[in-house]
C-alpha positions as YAML, in Angstrom:
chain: A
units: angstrom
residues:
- id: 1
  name: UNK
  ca: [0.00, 0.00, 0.00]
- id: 2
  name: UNK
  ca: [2.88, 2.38, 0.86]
- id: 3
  name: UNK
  ca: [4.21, 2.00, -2.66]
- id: 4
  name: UNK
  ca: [1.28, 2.16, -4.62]
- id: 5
  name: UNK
  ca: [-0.16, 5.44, -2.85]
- id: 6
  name: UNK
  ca: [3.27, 6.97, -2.96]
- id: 7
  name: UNK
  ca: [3.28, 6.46, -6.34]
- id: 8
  name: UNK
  ca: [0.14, 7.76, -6.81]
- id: 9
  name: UNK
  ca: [0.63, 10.36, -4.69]
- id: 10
  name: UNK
  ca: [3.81, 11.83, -6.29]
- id: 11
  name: UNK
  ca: [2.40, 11.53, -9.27]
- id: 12
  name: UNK
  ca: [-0.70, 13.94, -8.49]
- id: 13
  name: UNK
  ca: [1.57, 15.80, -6.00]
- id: 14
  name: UNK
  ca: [3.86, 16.87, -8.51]
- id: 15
  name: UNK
  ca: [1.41, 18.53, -10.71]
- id: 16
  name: UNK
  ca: [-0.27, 20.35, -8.38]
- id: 17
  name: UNK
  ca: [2.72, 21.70, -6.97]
- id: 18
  name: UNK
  ca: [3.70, 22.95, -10.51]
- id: 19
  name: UNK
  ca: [-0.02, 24.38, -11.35]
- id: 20
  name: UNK
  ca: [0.54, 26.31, -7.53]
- id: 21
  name: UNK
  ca: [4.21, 27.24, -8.59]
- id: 22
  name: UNK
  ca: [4.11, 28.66, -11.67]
- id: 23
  name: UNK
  ca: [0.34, 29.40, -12.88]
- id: 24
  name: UNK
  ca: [-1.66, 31.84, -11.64]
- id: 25
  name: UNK
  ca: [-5.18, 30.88, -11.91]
- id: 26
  name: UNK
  ca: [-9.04, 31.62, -10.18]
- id: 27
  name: UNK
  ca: [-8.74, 29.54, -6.82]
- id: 28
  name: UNK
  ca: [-4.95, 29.47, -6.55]
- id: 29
  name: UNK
  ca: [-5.21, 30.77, -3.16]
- id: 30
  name: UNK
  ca: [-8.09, 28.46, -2.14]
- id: 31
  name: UNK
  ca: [-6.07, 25.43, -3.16]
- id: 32
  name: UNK
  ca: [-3.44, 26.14, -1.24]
- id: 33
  name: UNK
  ca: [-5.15, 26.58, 2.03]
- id: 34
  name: UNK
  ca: [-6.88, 23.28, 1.26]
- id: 35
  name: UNK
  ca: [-3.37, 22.14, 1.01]
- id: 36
  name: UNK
  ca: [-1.88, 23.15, 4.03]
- id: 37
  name: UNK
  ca: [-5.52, 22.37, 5.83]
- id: 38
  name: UNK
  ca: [-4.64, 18.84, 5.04]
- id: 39
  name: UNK
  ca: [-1.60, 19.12, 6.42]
- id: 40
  name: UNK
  ca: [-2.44, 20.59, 9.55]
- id: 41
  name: UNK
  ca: [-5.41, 18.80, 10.04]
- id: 42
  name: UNK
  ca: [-5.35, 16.11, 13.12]
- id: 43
  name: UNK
  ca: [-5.28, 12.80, 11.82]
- id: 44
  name: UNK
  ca: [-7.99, 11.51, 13.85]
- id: 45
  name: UNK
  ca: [-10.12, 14.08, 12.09]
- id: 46
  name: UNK
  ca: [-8.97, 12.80, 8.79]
- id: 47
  name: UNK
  ca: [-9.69, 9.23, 9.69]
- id: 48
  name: UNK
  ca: [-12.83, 9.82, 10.74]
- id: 49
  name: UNK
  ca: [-13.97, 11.85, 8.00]
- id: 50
  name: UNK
  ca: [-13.08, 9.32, 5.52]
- id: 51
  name: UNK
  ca: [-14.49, 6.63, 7.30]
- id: 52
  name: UNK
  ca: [-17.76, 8.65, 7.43]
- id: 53
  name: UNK
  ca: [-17.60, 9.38, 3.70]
- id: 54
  name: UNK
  ca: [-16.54, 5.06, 2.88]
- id: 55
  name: UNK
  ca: [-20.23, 4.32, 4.90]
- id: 56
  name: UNK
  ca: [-21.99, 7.35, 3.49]
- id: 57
  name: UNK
  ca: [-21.29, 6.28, -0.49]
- id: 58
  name: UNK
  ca: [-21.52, 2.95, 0.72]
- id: 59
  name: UNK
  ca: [-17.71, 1.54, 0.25]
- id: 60
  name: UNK
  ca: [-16.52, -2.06, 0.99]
- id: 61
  name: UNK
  ca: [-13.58, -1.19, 3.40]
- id: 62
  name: UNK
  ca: [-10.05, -2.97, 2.46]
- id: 63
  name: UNK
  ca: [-7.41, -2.54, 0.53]
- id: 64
  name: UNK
  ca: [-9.50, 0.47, -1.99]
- id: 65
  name: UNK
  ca: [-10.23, 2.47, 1.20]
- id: 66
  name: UNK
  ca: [-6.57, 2.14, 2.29]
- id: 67
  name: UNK
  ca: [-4.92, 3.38, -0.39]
- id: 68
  name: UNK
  ca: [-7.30, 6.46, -1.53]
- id: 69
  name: UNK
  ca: [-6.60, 7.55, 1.99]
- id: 70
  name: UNK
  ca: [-3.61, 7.22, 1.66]
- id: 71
  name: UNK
  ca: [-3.12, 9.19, -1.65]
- id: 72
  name: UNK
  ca: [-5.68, 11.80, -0.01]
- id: 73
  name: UNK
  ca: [-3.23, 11.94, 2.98]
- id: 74
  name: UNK
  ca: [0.02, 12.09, 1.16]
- id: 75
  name: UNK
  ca: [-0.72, 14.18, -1.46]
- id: 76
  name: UNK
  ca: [-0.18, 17.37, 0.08]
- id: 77
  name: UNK
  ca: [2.79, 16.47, 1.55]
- id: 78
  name: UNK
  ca: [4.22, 15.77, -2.34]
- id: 79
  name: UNK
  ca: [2.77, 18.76, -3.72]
- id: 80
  name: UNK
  ca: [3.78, 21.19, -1.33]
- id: 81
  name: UNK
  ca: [7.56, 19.94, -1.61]
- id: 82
  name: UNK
  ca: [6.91, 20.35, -5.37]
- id: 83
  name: UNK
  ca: [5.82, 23.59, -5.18]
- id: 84
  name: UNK
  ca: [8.87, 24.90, -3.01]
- id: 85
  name: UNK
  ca: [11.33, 23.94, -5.62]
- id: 86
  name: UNK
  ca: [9.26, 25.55, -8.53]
- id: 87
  name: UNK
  ca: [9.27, 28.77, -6.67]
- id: 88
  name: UNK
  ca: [13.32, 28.44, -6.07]
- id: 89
  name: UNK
  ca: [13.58, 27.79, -9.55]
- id: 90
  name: UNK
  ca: [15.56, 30.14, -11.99]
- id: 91
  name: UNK
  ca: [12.73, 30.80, -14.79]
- id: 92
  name: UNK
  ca: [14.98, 32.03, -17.24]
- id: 93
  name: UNK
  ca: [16.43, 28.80, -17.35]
- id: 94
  name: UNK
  ca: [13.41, 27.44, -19.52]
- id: 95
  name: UNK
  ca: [12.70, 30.54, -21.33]
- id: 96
  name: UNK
  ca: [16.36, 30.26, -22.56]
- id: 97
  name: UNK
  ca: [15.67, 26.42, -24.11]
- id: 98
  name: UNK
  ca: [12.87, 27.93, -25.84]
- id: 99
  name: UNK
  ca: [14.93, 30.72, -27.58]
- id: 100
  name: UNK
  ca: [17.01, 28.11, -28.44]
- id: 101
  name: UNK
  ca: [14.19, 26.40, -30.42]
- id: 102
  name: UNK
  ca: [13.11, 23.72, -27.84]
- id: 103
  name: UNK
  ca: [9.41, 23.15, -27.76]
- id: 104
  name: UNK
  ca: [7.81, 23.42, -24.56]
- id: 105
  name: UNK
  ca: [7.64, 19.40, -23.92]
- id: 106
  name: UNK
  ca: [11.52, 19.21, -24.83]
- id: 107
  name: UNK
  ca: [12.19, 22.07, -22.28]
- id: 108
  name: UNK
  ca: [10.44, 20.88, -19.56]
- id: 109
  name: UNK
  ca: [11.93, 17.53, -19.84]
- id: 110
  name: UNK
  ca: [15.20, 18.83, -20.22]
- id: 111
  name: UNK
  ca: [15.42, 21.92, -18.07]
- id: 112
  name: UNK
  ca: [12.39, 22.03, -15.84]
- id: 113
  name: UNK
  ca: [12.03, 18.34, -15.08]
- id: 114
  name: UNK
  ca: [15.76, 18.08, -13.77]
- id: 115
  name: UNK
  ca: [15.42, 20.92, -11.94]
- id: 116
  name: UNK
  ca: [12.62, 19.84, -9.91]
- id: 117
  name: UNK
  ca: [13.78, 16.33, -9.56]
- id: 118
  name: UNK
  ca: [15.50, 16.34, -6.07]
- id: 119
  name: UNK
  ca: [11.59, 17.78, -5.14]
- id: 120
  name: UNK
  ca: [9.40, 15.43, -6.44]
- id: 121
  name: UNK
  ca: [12.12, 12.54, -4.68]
- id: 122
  name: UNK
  ca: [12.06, 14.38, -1.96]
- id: 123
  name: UNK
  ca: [8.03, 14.03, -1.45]
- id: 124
  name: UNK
  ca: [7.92, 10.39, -2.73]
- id: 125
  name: UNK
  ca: [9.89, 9.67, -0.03]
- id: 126
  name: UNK
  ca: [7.90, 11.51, 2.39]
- id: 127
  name: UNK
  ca: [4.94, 10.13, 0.77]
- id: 128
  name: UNK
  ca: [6.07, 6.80, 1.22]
- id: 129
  name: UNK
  ca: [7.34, 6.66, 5.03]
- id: 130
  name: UNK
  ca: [4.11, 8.66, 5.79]
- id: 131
  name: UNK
  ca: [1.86, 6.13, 4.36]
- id: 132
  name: UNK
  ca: [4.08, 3.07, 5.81]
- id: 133
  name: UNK
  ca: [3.94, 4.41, 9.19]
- id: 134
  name: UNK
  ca: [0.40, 5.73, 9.17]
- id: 135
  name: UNK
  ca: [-1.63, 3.95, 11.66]
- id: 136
  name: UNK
  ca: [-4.54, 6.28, 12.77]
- id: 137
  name: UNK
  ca: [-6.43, 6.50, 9.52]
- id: 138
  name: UNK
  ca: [-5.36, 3.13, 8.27]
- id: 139
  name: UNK
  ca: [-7.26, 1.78, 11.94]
- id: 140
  name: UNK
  ca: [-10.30, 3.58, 10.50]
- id: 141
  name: UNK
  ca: [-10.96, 2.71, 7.05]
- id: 142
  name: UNK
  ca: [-8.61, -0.96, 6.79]
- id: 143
  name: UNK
  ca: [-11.99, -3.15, 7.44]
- id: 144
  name: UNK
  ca: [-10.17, -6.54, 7.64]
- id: 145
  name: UNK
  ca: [-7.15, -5.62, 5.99]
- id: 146
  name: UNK
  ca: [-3.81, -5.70, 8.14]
- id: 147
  name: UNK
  ca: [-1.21, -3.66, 7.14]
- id: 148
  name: UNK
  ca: [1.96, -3.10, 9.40]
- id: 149
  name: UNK
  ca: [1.32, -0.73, 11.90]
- id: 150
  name: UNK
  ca: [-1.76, -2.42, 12.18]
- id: 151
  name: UNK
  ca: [-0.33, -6.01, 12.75]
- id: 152
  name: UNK
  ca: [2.27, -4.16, 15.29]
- id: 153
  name: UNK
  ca: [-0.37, -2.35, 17.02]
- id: 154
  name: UNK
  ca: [-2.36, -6.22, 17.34]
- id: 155
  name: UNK
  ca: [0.93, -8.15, 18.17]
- id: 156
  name: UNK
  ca: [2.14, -5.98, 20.79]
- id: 157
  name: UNK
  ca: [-1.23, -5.89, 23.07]
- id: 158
  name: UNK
  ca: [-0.15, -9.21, 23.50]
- id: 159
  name: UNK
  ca: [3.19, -8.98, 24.14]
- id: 160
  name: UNK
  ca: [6.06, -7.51, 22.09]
- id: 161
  name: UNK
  ca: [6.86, -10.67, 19.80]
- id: 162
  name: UNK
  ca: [11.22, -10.80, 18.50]
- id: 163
  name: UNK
  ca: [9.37, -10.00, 15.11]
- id: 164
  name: UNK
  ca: [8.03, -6.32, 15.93]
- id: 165
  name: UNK
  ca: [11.62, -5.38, 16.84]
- id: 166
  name: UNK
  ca: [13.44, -6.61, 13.58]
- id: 167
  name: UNK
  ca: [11.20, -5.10, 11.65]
- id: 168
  name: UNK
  ca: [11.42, -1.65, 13.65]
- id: 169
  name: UNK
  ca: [15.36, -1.74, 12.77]
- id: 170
  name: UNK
  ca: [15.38, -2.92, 9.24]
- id: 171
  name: UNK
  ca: [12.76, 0.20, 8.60]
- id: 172
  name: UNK
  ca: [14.64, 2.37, 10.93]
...
């Protein structure tokens, strides 16, 4: 699940953090306090919100559920990284690859995309640890699906089992 909504995530991260970057458009500034909202927002809140909305429209909970929370969750995190590095970056840069006869895709893929990189890393690794370690929401909307924290959380009201603590390093 980690992987896939970090995927995910970066993927739809990434372009809003360039449409809040470099466009200005109607609702720019609306967006971004979404953004941060989401951010700020207690995850409790979050959880049970979505798990309202999964019973409301009516959702099987599993491994769906899981992972649209998890994109809804780490979204923000990606785009907001995104965004950061478009605003540090040099726009002259990519005007310059277009004097020099580049098309738009070539210089975005050549100057832009490059430049950006170390962000969009950046917030799929964010994305990912986020989603691996996120227990609160996952408790909410998992149904009967068990996903780390939540198999940690079960084994250690039992006793802390050899197993919890060798996984705990190898993640560390």
């Amino acid at each position: 699940i980690a992987l896939l909504s970090a995927a995910f995530a970066t993927v739809l991260g990434t372009f809003l953090g360039l449409a809040l970057g470099r466009y200005g458009f109607r609702g720019k500034a609306a967006t971004s306090f979404i953004i941060f909202m989401a951010i700020a927002i207690p995850e409790i809140v979050l959880g049970s919100s979505l798990k309202s909305l999964y019973v409301q429209v009516r959702a099987a909970e599993g491994f769906l559920t899981i992972l649209l929370s998890h994109i809804a969750f780490c979204t923000p995190f990606v785009a907001v990284t995104v965004r950061a590095r478009v605003a540090g970056m040099n726009r002259s840069l990519e005007d310059a690859a277009q004097d020099l006869y580049a098309s738009p895709m070539v210089a975005f893929w050549k100057v832009t995309f490059p430049v950006i990189l170390p962000g969009i890393t950046a917030g799929a690794m964010l994305a990912f640890v986020l989603s691996l370690d996120d227990f609160v929401i996952t408790n909410f909307v998992s149904g009967s699906v068990e996903t780390f924290p939540i198999w940690v959380w079960g084994a250690t009201r039992v006793g802390v089992p050899p197993t919890v603590n060798v996984w705990g390093t190898i993640l560390f």
